[in-house]
mmCIF file of C-alpha atoms in Angstrom:
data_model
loop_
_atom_site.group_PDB
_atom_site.id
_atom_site.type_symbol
_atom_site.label_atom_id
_atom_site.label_comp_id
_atom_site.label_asym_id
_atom_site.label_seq_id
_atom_site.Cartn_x
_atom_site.Cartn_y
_atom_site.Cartn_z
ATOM 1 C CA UNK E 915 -41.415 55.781 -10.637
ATOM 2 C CA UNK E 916 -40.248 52.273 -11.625
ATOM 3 C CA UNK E 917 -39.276 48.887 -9.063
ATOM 4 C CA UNK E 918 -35.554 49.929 -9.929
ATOM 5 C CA UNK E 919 -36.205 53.381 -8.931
ATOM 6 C CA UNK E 920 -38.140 52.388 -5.712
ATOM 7 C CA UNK E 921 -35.612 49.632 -4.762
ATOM 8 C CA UNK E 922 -32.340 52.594 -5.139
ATOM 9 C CA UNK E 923 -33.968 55.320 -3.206
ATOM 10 C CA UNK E 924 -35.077 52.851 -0.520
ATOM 11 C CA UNK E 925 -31.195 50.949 -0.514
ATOM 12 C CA UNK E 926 -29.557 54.984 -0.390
ATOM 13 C CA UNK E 927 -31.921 55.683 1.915
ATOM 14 C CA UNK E 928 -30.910 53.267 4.680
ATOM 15 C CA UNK E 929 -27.255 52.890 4.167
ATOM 16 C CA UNK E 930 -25.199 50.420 2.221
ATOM 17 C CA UNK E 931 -26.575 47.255 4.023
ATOM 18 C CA UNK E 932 -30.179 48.675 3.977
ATOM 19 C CA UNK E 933 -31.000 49.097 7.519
ATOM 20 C CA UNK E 934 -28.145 51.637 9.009
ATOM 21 C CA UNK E 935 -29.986 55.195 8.382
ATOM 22 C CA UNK E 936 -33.068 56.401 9.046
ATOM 23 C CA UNK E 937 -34.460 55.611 5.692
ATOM 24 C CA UNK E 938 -37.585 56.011 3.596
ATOM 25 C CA UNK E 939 -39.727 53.767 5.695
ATOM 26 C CA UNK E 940 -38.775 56.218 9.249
ATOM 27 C CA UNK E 941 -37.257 53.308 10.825
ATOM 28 C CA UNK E 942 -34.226 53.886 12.631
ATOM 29 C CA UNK E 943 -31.337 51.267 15.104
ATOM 30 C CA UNK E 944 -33.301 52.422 17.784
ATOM 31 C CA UNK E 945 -36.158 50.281 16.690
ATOM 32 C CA UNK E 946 -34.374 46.939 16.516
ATOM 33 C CA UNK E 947 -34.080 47.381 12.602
ATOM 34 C CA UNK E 948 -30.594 45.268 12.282
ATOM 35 C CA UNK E 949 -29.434 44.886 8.051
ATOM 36 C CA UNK E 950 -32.817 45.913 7.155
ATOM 37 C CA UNK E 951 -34.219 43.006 9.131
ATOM 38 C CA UNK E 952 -37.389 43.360 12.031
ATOM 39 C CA UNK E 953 -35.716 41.954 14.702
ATOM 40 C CA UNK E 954 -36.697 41.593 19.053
ATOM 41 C CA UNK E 955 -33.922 40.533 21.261
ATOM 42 C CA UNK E 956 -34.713 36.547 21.198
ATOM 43 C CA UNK E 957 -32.082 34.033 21.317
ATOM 44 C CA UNK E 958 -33.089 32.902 17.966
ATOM 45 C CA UNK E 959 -32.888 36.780 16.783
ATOM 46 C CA UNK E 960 -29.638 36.516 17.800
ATOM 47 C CA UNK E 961 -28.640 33.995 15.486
ATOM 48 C CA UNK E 962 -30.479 35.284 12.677
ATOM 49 C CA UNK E 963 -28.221 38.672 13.459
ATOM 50 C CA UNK E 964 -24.524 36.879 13.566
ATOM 51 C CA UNK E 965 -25.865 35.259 10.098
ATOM 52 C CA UNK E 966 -26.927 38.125 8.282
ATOM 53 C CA UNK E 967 -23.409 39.786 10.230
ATOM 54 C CA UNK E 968 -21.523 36.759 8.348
ATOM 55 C CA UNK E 969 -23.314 36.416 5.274
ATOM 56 C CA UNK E 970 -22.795 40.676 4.835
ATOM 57 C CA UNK E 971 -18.629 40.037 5.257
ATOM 58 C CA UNK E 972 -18.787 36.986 2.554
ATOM 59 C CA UNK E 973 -20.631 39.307 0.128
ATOM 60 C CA UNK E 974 -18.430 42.201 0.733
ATOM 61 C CA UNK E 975 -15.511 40.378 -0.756
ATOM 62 C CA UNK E 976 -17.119 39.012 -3.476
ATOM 63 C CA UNK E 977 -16.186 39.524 -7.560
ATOM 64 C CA UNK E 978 -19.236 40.617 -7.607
ATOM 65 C CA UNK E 979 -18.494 43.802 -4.841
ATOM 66 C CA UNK E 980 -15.211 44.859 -6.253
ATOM 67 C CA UNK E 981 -13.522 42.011 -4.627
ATOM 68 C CA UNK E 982 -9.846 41.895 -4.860
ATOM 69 C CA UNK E 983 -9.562 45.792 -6.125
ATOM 70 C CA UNK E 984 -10.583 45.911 -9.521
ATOM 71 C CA UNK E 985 -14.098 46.331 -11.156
ATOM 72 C CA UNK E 986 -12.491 46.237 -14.649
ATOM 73 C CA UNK E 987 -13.535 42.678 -14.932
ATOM 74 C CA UNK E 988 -17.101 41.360 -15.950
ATOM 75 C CA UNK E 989 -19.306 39.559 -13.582
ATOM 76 C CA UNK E 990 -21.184 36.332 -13.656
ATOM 77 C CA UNK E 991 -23.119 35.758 -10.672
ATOM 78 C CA UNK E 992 -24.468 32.528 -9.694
ATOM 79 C CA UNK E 993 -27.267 32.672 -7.393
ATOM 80 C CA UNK E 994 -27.656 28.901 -5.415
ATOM 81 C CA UNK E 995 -30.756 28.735 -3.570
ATOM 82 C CA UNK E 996 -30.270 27.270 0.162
ATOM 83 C CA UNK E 997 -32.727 24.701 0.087
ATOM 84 C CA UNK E 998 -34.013 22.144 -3.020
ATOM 85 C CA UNK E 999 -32.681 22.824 -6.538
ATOM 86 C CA UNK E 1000 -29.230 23.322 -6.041
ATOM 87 C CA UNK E 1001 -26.943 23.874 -8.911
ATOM 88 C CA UNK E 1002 -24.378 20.810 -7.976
ATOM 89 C CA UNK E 1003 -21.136 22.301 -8.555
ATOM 90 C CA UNK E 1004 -21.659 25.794 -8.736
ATOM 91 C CA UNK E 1005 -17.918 26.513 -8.093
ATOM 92 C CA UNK E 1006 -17.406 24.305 -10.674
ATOM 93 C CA UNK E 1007 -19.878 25.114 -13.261
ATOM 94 C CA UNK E 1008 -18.798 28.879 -12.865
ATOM 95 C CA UNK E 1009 -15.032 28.523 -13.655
ATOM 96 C CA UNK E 1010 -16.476 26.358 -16.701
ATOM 97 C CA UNK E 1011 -18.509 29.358 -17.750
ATOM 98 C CA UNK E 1012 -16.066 31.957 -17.459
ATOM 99 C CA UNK E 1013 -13.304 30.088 -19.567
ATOM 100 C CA UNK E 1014 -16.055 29.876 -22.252
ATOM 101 C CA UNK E 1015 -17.065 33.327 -22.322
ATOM 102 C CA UNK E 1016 -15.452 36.028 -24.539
ATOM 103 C CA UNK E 1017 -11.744 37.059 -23.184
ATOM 104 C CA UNK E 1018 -11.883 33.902 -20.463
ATOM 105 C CA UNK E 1019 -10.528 34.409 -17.481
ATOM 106 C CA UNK E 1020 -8.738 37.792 -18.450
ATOM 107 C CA UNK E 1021 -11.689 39.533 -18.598
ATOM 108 C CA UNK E 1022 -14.429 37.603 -16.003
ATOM 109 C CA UNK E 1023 -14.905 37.311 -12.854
ATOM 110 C CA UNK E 1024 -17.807 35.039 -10.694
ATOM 111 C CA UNK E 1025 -19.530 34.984 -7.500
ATOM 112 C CA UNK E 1026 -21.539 32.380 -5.920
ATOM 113 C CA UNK E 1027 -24.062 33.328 -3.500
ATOM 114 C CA UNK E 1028 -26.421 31.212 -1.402
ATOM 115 C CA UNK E 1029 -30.248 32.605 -0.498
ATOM 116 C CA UNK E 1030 -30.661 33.049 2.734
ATOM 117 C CA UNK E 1031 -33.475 34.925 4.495
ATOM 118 C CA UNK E 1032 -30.820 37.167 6.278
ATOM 119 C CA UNK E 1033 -28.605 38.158 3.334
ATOM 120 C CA UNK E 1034 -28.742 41.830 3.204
ATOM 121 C CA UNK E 1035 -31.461 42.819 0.273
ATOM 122 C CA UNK E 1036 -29.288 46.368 -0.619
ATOM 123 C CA UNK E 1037 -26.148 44.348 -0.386
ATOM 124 C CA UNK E 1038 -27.436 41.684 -2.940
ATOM 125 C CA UNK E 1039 -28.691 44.820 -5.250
ATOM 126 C CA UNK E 1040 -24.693 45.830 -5.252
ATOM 127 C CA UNK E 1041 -23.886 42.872 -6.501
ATOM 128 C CA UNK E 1042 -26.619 42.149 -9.035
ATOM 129 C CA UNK E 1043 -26.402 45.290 -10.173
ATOM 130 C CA UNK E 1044 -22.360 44.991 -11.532
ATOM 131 C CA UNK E 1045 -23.268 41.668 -12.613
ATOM 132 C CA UNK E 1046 -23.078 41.327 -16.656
ATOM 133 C CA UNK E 1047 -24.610 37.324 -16.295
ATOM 134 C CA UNK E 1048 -26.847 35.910 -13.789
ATOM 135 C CA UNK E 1049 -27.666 32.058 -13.521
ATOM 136 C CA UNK E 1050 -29.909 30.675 -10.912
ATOM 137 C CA UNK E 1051 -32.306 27.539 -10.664
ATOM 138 C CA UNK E 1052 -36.169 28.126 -11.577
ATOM 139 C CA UNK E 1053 -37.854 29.287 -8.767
ATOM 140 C CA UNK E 1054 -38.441 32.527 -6.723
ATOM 141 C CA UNK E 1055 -35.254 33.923 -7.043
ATOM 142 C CA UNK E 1056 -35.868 35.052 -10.781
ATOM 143 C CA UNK E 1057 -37.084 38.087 -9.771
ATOM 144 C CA UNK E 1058 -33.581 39.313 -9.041
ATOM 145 C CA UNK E 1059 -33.938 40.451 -12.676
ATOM 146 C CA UNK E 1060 -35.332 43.217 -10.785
ATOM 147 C CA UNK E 1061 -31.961 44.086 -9.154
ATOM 148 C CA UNK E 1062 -29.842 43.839 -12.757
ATOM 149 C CA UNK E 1063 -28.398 46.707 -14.785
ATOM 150 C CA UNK E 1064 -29.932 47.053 -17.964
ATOM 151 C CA UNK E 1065 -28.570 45.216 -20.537
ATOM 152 C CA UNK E 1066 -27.627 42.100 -18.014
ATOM 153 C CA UNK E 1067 -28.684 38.128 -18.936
ATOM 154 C CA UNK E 1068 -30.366 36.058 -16.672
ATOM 155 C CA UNK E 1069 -30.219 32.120 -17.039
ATOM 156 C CA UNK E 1070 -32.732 30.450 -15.409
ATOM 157 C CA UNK E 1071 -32.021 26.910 -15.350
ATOM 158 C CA UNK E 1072 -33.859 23.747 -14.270
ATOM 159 C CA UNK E 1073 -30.727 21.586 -12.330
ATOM 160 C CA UNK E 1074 -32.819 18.356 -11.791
ATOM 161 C CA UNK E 1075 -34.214 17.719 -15.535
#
């Protein structure tokens, strides 16, 4: 059984956002599992709930979800990290890239999503997973290759050099 493999039976397992069903690892709402997070009923908790809550209903209506109605376009994802080597511009930088590409704006589509400890992990696999081009800063997050359909390119890029 491959990552990919793992990673899909695991995200169909627990429900769209990764934490709704029962899922491979027995856990269940009953046990405080909230978007496939651990969480106890702390004021901060709470917080880190309405985030995740947010950040799930930003991601839902990205290009890279089906955003907008049609998944006849291609995708480029750009994924910022929250903290220390930002792309500056990323908005920016993305329209840039698709009017570039093959077929322009006609035929691509981008997202821009920010790391954050409560984003979803099964939600992020949707969208990695239509995206044709990812570009994020060197770092940790290059292991979203992980999360790519085969034939995908990732860009890792070094913002500050």
């Amino acid at each position: 059984t491959s990552v990919r493999d793992t990673i899909d039976r695991l995200c169909d397992a627990n429900g769209p956002e990764g934490g709704d069903g029962a899922g491979a690892a027995g856990l269940n709402r009953d046990e405080s599992v909230t978007r496939g997070l651990l969480v106890s009923n702390t004021k901060e908790d709470s917080s880190v709930k309405d985030k995740a809550d947010r950040l799930a209903g930003e991601l839902e209506g990205a290009a890279c979800m089906g955003g907008g109605g049609s998944t006849t376009f291609r995708h480029v994802v750009i994924y910022q990290r929250d903290t220390g080597r930002r792309l500056e511009g990323a908005e920016e930088v993305a329209q840039r890239l698709i009017e570039a590409l093959p077929g322009g704006t006609g035929t691509w589509r981008h997202s821009v999503v920010t790391h954050h400890e409560a984003l979803p992990p099964c939600l992020l696999k949707r969208c990695l997973g239509n995206a044709d081009v990812l570009v994020t800063p060197h770092g940790f997050q290059s292991m979203l290759y992980l999360l790519l359909k085969p034939g995908s390119l990732m860009y890792e890029v070094f913002p500050h050099r």
